[in-house]
mmCIF file of C-alpha atoms and ligand atoms in Angstrom:
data_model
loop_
_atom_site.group_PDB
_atom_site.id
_atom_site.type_symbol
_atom_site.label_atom_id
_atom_site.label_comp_id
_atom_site.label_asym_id
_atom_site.label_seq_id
_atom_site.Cartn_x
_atom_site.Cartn_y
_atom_site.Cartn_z
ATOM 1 C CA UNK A 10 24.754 18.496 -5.297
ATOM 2 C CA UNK A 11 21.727 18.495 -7.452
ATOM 3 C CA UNK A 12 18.692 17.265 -5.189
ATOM 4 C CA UNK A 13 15.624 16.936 -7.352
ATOM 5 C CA UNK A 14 12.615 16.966 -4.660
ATOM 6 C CA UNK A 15 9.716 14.724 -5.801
ATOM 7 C CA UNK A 16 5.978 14.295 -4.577
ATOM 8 C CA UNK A 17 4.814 10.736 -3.692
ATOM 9 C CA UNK A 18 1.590 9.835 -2.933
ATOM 10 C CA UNK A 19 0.628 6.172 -2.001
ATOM 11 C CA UNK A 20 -2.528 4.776 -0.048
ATOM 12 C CA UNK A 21 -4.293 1.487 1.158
ATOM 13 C CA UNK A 22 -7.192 0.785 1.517
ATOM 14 C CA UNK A 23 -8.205 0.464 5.562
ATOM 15 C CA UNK A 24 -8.633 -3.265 5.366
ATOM 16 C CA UNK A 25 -7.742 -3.397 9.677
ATOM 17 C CA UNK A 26 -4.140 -4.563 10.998
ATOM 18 C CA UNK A 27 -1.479 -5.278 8.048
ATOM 19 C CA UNK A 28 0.403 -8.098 7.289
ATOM 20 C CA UNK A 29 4.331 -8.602 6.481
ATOM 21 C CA UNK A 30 2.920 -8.896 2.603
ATOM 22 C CA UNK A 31 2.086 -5.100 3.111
ATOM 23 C CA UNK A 32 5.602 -4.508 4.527
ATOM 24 C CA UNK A 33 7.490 -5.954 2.193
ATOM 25 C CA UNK A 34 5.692 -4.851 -0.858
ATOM 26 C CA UNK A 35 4.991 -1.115 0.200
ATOM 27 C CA UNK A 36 5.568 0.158 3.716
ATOM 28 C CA UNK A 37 9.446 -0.952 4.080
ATOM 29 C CA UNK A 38 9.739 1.305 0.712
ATOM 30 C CA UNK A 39 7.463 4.746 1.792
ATOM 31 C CA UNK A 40 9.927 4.501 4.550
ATOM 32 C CA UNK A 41 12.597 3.955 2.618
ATOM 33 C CA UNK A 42 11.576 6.974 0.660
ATOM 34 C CA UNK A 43 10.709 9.134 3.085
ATOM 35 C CA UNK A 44 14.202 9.381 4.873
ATOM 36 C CA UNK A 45 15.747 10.138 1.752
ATOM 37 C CA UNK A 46 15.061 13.857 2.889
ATOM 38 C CA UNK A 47 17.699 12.382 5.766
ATOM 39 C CA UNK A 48 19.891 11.143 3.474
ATOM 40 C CA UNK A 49 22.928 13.486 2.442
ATOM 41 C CA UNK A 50 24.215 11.403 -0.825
ATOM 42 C CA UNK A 51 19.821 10.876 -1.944
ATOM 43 C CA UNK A 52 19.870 12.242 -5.382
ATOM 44 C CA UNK A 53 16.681 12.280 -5.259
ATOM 45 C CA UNK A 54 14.172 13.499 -1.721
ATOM 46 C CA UNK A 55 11.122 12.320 -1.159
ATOM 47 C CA UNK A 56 8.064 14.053 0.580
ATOM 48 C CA UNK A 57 5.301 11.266 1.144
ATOM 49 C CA UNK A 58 1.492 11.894 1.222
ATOM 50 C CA UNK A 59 -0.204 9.297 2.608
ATOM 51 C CA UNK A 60 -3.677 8.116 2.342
ATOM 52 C CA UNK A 61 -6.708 6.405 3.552
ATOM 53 C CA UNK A 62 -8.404 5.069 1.093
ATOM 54 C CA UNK A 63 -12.118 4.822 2.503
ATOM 55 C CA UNK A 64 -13.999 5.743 0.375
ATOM 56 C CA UNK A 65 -12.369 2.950 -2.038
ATOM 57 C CA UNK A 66 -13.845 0.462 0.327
ATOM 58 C CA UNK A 67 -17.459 1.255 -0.968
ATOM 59 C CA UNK A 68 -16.767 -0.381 -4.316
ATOM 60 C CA UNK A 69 -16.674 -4.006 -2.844
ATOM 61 C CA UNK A 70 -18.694 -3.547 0.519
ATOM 62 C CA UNK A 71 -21.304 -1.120 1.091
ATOM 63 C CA UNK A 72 -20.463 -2.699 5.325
ATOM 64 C CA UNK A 73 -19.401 0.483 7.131
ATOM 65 C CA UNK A 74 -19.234 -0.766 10.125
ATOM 66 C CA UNK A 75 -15.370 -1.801 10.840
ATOM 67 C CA UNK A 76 -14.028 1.350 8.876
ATOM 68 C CA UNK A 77 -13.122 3.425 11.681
ATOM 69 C CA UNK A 78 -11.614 0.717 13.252
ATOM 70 C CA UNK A 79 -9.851 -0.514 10.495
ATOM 71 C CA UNK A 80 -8.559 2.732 9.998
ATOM 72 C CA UNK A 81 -7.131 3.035 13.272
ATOM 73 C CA UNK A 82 -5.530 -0.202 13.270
ATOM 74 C CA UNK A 83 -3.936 0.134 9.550
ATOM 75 C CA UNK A 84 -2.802 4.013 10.962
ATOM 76 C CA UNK A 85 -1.005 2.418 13.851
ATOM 77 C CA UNK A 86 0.689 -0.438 11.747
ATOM 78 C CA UNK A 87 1.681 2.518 9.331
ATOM 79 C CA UNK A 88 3.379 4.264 12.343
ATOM 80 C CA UNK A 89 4.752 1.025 13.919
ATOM 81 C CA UNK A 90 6.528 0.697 10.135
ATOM 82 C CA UNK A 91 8.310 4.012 10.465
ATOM 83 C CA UNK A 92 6.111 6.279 8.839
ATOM 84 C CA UNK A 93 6.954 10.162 10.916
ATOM 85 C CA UNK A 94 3.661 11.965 10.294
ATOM 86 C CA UNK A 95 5.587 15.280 10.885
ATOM 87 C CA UNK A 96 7.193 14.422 7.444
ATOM 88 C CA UNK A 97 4.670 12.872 6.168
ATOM 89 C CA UNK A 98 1.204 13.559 6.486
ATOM 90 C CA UNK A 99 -1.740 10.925 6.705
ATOM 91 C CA UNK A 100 -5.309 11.850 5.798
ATOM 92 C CA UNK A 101 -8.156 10.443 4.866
ATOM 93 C CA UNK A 102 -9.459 10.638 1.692
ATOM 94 C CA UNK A 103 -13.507 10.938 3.016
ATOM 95 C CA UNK A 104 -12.400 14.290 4.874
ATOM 96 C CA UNK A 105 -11.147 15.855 2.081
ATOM 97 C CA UNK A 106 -14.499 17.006 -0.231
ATOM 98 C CA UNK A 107 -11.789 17.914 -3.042
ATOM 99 C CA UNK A 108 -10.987 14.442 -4.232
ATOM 100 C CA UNK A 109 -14.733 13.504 -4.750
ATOM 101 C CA UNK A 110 -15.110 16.941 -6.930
ATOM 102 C CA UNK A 111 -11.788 16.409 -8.856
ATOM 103 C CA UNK A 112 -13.368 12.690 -9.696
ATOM 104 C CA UNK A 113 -16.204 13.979 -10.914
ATOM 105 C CA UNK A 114 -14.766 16.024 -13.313
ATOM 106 C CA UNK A 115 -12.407 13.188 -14.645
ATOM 107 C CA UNK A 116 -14.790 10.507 -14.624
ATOM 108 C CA UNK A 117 -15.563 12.877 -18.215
ATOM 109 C CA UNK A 118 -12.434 12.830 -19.283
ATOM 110 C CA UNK A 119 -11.854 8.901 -19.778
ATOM 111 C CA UNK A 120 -14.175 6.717 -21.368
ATOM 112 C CA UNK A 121 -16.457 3.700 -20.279
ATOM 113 C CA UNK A 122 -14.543 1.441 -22.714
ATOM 114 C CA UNK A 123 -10.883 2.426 -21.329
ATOM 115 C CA UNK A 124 -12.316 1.684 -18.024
ATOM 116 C CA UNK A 125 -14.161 -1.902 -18.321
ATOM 117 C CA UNK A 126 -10.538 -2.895 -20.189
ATOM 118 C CA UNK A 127 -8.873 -2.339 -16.881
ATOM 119 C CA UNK A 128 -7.613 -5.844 -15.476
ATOM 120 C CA UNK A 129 -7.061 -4.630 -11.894
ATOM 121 C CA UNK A 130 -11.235 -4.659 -12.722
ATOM 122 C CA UNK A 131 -11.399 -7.786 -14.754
ATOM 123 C CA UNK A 132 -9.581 -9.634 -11.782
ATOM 124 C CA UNK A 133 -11.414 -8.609 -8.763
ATOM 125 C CA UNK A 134 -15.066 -9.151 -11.158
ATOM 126 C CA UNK A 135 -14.040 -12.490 -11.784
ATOM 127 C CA UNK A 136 -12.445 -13.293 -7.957
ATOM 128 C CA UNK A 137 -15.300 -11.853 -6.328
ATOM 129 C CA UNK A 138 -17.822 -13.574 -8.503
ATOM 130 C CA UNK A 139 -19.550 -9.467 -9.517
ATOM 131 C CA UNK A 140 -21.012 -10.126 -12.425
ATOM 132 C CA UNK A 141 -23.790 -7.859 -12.894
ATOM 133 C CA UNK A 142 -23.329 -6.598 -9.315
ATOM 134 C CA UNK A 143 -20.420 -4.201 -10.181
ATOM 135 C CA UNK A 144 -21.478 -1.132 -9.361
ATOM 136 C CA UNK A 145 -20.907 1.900 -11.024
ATOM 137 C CA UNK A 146 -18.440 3.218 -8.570
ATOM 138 C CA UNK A 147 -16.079 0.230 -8.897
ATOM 139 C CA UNK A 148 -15.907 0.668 -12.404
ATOM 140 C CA UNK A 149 -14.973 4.166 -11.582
ATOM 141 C CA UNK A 150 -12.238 3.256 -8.826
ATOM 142 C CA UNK A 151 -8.946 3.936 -11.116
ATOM 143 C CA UNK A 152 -10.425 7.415 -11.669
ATOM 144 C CA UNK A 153 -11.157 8.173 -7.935
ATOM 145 C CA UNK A 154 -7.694 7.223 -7.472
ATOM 146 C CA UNK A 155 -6.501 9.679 -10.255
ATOM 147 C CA UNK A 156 -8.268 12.311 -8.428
ATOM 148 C CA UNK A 157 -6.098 11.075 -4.914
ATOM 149 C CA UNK A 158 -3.126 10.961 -6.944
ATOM 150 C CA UNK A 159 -3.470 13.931 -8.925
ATOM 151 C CA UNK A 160 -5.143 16.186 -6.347
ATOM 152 C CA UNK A 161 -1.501 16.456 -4.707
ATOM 153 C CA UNK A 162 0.559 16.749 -8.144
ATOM 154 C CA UNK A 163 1.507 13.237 -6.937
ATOM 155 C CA UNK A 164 4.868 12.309 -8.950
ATOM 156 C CA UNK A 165 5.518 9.183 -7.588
ATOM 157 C CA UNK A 166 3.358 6.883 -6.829
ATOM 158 C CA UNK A 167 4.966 3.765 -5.059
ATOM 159 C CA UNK A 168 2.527 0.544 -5.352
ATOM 160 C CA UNK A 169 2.355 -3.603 -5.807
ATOM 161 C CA UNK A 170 1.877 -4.800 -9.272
ATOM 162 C CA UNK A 171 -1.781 -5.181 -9.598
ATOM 163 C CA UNK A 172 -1.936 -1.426 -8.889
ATOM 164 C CA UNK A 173 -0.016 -0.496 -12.420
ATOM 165 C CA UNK A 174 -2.918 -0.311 -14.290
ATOM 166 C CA UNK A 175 -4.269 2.116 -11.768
ATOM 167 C CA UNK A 176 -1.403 4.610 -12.516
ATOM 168 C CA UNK A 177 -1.147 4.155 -16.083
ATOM 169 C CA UNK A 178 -5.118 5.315 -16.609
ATOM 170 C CA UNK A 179 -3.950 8.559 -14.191
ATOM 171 C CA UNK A 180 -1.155 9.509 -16.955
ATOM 172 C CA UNK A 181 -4.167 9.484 -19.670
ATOM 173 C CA UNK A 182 -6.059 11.161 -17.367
ATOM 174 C CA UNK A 183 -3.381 14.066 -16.828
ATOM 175 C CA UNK A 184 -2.607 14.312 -20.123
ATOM 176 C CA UNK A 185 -6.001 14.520 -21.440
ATOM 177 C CA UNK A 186 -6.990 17.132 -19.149
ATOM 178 C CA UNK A 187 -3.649 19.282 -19.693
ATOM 179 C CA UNK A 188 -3.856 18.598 -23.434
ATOM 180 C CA UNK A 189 -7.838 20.442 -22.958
ATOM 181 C CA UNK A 190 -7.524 22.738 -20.452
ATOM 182 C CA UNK A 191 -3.888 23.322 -20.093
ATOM 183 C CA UNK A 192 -0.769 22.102 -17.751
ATOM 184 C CA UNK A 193 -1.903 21.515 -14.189
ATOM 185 C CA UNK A 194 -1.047 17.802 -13.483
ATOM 186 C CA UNK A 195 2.175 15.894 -13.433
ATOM 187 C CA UNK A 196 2.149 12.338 -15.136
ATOM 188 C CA UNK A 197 3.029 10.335 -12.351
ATOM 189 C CA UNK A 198 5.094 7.721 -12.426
ATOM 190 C CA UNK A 199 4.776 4.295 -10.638
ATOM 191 C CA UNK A 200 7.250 2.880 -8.727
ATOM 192 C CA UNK A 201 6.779 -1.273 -7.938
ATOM 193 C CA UNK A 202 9.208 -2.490 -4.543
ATOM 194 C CA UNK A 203 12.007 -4.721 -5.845
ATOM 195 C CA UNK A 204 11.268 -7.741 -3.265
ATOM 196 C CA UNK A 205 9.082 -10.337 -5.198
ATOM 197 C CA UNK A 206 5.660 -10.818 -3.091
ATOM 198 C CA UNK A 207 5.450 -12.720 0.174
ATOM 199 C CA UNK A 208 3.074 -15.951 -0.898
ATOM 200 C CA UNK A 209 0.695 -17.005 1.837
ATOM 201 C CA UNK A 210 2.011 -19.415 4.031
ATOM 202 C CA UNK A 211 -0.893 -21.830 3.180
ATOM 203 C CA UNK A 212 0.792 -22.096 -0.288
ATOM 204 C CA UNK A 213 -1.659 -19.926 -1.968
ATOM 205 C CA UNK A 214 -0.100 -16.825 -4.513
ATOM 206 C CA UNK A 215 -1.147 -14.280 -2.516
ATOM 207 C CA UNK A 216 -1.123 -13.179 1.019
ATOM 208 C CA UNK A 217 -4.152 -11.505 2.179
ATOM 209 C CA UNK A 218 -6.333 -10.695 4.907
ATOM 210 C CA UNK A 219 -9.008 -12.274 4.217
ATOM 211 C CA UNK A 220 -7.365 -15.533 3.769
ATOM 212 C CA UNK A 221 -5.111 -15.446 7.330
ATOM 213 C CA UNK A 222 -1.966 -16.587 5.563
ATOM 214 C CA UNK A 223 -0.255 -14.124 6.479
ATOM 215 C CA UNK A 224 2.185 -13.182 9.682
ATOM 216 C CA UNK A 225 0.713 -9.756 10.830
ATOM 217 C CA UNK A 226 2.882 -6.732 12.105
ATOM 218 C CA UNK A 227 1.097 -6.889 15.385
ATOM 219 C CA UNK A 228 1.509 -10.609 15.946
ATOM 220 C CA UNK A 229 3.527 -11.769 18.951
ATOM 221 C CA UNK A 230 6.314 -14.426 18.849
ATOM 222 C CA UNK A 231 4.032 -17.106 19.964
ATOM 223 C CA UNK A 232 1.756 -16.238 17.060
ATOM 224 C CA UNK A 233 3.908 -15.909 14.921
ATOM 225 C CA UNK A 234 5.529 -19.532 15.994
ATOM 226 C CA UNK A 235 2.049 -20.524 15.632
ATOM 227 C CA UNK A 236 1.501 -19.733 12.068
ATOM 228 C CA UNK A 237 5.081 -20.396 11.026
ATOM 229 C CA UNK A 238 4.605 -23.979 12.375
ATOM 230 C CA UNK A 239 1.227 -24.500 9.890
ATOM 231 C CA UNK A 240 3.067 -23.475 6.814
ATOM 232 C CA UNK A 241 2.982 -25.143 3.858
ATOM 233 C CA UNK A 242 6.799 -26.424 2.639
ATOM 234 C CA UNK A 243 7.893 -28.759 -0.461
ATOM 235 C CA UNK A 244 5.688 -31.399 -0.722
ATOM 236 C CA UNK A 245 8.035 -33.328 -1.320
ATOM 237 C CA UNK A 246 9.905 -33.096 2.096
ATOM 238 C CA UNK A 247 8.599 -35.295 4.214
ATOM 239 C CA UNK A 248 11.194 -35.396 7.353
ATOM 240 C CA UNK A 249 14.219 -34.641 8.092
ATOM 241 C CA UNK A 250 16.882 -36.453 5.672
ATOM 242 C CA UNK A 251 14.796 -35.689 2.915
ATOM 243 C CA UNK A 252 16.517 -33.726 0.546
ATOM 244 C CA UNK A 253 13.838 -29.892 0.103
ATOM 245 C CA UNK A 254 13.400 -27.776 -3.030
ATOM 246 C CA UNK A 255 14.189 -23.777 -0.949
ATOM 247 C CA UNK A 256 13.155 -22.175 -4.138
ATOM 248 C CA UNK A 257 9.725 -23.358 -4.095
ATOM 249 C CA UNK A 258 9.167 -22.759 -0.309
ATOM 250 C CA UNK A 259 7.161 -19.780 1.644
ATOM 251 C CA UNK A 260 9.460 -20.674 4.427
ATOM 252 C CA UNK A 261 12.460 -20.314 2.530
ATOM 253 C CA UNK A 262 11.363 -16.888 1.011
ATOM 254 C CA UNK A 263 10.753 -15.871 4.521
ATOM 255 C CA UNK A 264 14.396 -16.625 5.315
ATOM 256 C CA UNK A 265 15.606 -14.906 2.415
ATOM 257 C CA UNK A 266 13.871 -11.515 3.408
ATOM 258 C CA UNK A 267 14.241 -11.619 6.615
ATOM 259 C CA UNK A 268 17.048 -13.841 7.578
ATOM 260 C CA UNK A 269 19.646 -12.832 4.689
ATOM 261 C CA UNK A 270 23.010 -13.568 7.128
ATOM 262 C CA UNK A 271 21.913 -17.402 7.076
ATOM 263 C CA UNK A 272 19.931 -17.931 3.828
ATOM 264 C CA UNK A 273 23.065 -19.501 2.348
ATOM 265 C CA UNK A 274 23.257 -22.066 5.542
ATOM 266 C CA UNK A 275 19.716 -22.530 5.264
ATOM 267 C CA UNK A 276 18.881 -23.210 1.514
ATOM 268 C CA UNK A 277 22.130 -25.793 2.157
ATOM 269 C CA UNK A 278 20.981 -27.717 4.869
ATOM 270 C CA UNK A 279 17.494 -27.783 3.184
ATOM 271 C CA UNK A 280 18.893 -29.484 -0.198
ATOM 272 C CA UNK A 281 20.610 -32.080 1.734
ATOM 273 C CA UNK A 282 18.402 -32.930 4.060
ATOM 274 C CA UNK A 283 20.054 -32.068 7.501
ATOM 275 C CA UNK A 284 17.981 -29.527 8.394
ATOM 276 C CA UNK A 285 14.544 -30.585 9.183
ATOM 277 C CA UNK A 286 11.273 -28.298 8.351
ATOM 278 C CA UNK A 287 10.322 -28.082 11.856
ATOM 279 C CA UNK A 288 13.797 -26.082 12.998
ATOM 280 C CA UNK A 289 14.060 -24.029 10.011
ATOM 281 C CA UNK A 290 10.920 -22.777 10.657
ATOM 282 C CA UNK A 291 11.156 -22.365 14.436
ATOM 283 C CA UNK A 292 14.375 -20.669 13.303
ATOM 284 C CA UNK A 293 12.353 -18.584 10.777
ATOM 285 C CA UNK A 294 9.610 -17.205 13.317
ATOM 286 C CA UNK A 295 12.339 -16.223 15.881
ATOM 287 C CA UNK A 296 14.197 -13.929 13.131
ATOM 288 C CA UNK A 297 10.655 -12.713 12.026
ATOM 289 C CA UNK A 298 9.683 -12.095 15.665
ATOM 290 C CA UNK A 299 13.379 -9.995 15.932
ATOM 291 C CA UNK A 300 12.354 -8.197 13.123
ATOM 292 C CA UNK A 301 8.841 -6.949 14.127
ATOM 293 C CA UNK A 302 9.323 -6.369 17.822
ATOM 294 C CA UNK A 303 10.548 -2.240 17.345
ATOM 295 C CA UNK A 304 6.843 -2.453 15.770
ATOM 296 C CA UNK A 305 5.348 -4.299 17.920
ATOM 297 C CA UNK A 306 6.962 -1.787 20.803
ATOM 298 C CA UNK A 307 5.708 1.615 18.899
ATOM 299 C CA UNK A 308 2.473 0.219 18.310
ATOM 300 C CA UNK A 309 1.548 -0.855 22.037
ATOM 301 C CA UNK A 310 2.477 2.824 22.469
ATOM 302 C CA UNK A 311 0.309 4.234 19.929
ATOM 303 C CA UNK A 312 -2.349 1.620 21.077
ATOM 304 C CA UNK A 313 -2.405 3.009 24.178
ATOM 305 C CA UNK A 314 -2.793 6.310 23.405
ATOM 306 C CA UNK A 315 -5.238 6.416 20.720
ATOM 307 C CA UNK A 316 -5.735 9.974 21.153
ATOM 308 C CA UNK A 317 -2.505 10.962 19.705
ATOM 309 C CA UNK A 318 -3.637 8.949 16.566
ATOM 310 C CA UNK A 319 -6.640 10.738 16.035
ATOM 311 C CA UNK A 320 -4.708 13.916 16.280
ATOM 312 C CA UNK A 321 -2.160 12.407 13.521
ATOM 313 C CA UNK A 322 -4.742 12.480 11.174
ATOM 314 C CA UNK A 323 -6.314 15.619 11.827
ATOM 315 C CA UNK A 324 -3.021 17.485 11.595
ATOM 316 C CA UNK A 325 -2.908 14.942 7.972
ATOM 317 C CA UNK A 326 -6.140 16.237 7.240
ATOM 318 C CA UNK A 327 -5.457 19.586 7.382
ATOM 319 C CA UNK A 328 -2.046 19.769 5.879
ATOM 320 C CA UNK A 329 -3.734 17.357 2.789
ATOM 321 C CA UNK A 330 -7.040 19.877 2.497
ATOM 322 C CA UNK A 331 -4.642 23.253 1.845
ATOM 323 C CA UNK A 332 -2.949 20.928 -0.867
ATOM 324 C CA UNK A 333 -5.963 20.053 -2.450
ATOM 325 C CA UNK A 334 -8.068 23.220 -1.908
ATOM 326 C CA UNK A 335 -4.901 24.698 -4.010
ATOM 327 C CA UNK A 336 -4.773 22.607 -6.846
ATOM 328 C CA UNK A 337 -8.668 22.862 -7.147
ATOM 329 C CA UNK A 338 -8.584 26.289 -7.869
ATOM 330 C CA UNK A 339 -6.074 25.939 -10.580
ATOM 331 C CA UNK A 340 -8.576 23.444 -11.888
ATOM 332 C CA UNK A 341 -11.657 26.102 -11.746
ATOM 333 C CA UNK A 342 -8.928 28.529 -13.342
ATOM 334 C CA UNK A 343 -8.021 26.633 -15.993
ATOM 335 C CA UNK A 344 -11.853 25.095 -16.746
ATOM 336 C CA UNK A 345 -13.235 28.882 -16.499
ATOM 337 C CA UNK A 346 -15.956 27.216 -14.051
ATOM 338 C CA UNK A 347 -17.255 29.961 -11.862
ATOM 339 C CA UNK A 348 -16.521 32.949 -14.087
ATOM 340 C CA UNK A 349 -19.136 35.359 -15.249
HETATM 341 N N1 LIG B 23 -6.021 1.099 -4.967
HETATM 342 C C1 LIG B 23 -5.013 1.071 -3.943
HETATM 343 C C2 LIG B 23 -4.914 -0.336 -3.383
HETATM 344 O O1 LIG B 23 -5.888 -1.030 -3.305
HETATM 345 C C3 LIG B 23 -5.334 2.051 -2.842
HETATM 346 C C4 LIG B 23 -5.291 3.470 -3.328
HETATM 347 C C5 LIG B 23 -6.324 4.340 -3.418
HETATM 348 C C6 LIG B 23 -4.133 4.170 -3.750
HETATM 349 N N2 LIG B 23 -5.923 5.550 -3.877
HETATM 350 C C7 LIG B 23 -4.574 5.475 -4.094
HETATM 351 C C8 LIG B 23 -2.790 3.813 -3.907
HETATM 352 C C9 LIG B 23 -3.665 6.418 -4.593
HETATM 353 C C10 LIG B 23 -1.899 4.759 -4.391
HETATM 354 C C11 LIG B 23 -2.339 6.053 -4.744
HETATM 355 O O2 LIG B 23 -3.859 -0.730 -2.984
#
């Protein structure tokens, strides 16, 4: 059989311990991708680069402080998910100089227009209330990500939604430098996860961090109980006997991902009434808490031995830097910068 090997590259941003948003809507799929190289009947094998994306943190917060912590924490929630860093390497993107030269050179090849039409831009000016605060850099972030992307000949480039817009200004980065200098980069492609987004469970659209609506990966069963029992279900369900609307509740799209063998039972006892918020949610956090504890087990191991983490990303680091070190000198090559 025909295997056709293919280079992804994906990164976060270290934002501290991950939620089961992030699993759902990325990490379930890197891993899914990276044991393709396992998989006998793949057509297509995977070989993920992963990345830190800290310097990506200066465009909204110029606060250093919890990076290195948040780092570690995100690292160990990437491990607890399944990522093998023998396979798959994990760097960060501060300890490789390459990617901030590579940006340089691209932030000339797209123009301040293209950029300020960006809506990944647009949305975070408006949520974050920038104005005439948004720094240089920030209008610059799709093209520091083109360098992270395009620095490894990244091919595929597996992300959420709001992170399209982000890959589609790479491809007109790669082709206008080709179409100048000449064929180095791929035009990656990118790949959204099929599960629709985990909503918060206070109701709001999205889960996030900074809002606590969200289960996290490290949580125990108690917290997740906790949070489960807060969550926000059809209004309209008031107690038990009151016929619920599934389809518009965070509880029920909990159940659907990660209770599939009883989502039929559920959403049925939910539209007649017999089944009462409180049990299908106590029901919920106890599949949830089934589903996370291999995690929760490999991270109190990596927790422990933090050590072994900071070698993980060393060994990243230096596997990442020959990969980027190469592909730089193609770029010199094919710019003529440096010859006499
Ligand atoms: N912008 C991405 C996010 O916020 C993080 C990121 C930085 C990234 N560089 C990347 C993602 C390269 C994929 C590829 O989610």
């Amino acid at each position: 059989m025909n295997r056709i090997k293919k280079r992804i590259l994906s990164g976060m941003r270290p934002t501290g311990r991950l939620h089961l948003g992030h699993h759902v809507g990325a990490l379930e799929n890197w891993v899914k991708l990276q044991e393709t190289a396992n998989s006998p009947t793949a057509t297509e094998v995977f070989e993920n680069f992963h990345l830190i994306a800290d310097y990506h943190v200066l465009t909204t917060d110029l606060d250093v402080s919890g990076i290195y912590a948040n780092t570690i924490d995100m690292v160990i929630d990437w491990l607890g998910a399944g990522i093998r860093p023998e396979a798959s390497p994990i760097f960060r993107q501060s300890q490789i100089k390459e990617h901030a030269e590579l940006f340089l050179i691209f932030s000339m090849l797209i123009t301040k227009e293209r950029l300020e039409r960006n809506p990944t831009l647009k949305e975070q000016a408006r949520d974050l209330n920038l104005g005439e605060t948004l720094v240089y850099g920030h209008l610059g972030y799709p093209v520091l990500q083109a360098s992270d992307i395009l620095i490894y000949k990244g091919q595929v480039v597996p992300v959420g939604e709001d992170q399209l817009p982000h890959v589609e200004i790479t491809r007109e980065i790669a082709r206008k430098f080709n179409s100048t200098y000449g064929p180095v980069f791929p035009e990656p492609e990118g790949r959204v996860t099929q599960f629709a987004r985990l909503t918060g469970l206070d109701g709001q659209a999205k889960m996030s961090k900074s809002l606590g609506n969200g289960i996290l990966l490290s949580d125990s069963p108690q917290e997740i109980t906790a949070k489960m029992r807060q969550a926000v279900t059809d209004p309209q369900k008031i107690r038990r006997g009151d016929p619920g609307r599934p389809d518009i509740c965070v509880v029920f799209t909990h159940h659907r991902k990660f209770n599939p063998a009883e989502e039929t039972e559920i959403r049925a006892g939910c539209e007649s009434g017999q089944l009462g918020c409180v049990d299908c949610k106590l029901r919920c956090a106890g599949r949830i808490a089934d589903f996370l504890a291999p995690m929760r087990e490999k991270r109190a191991y990596y927790e422990a031995h933090v050590d072994e983490v900071k070698d993980i990303l060393h060994d990243g680091e230096n596997r990442a830097r020959h990969e980027a070190q190469k592909t730089m000198a193609e770029v010199r090559r094919a710019m003529k910068l440096g010859e006499i």
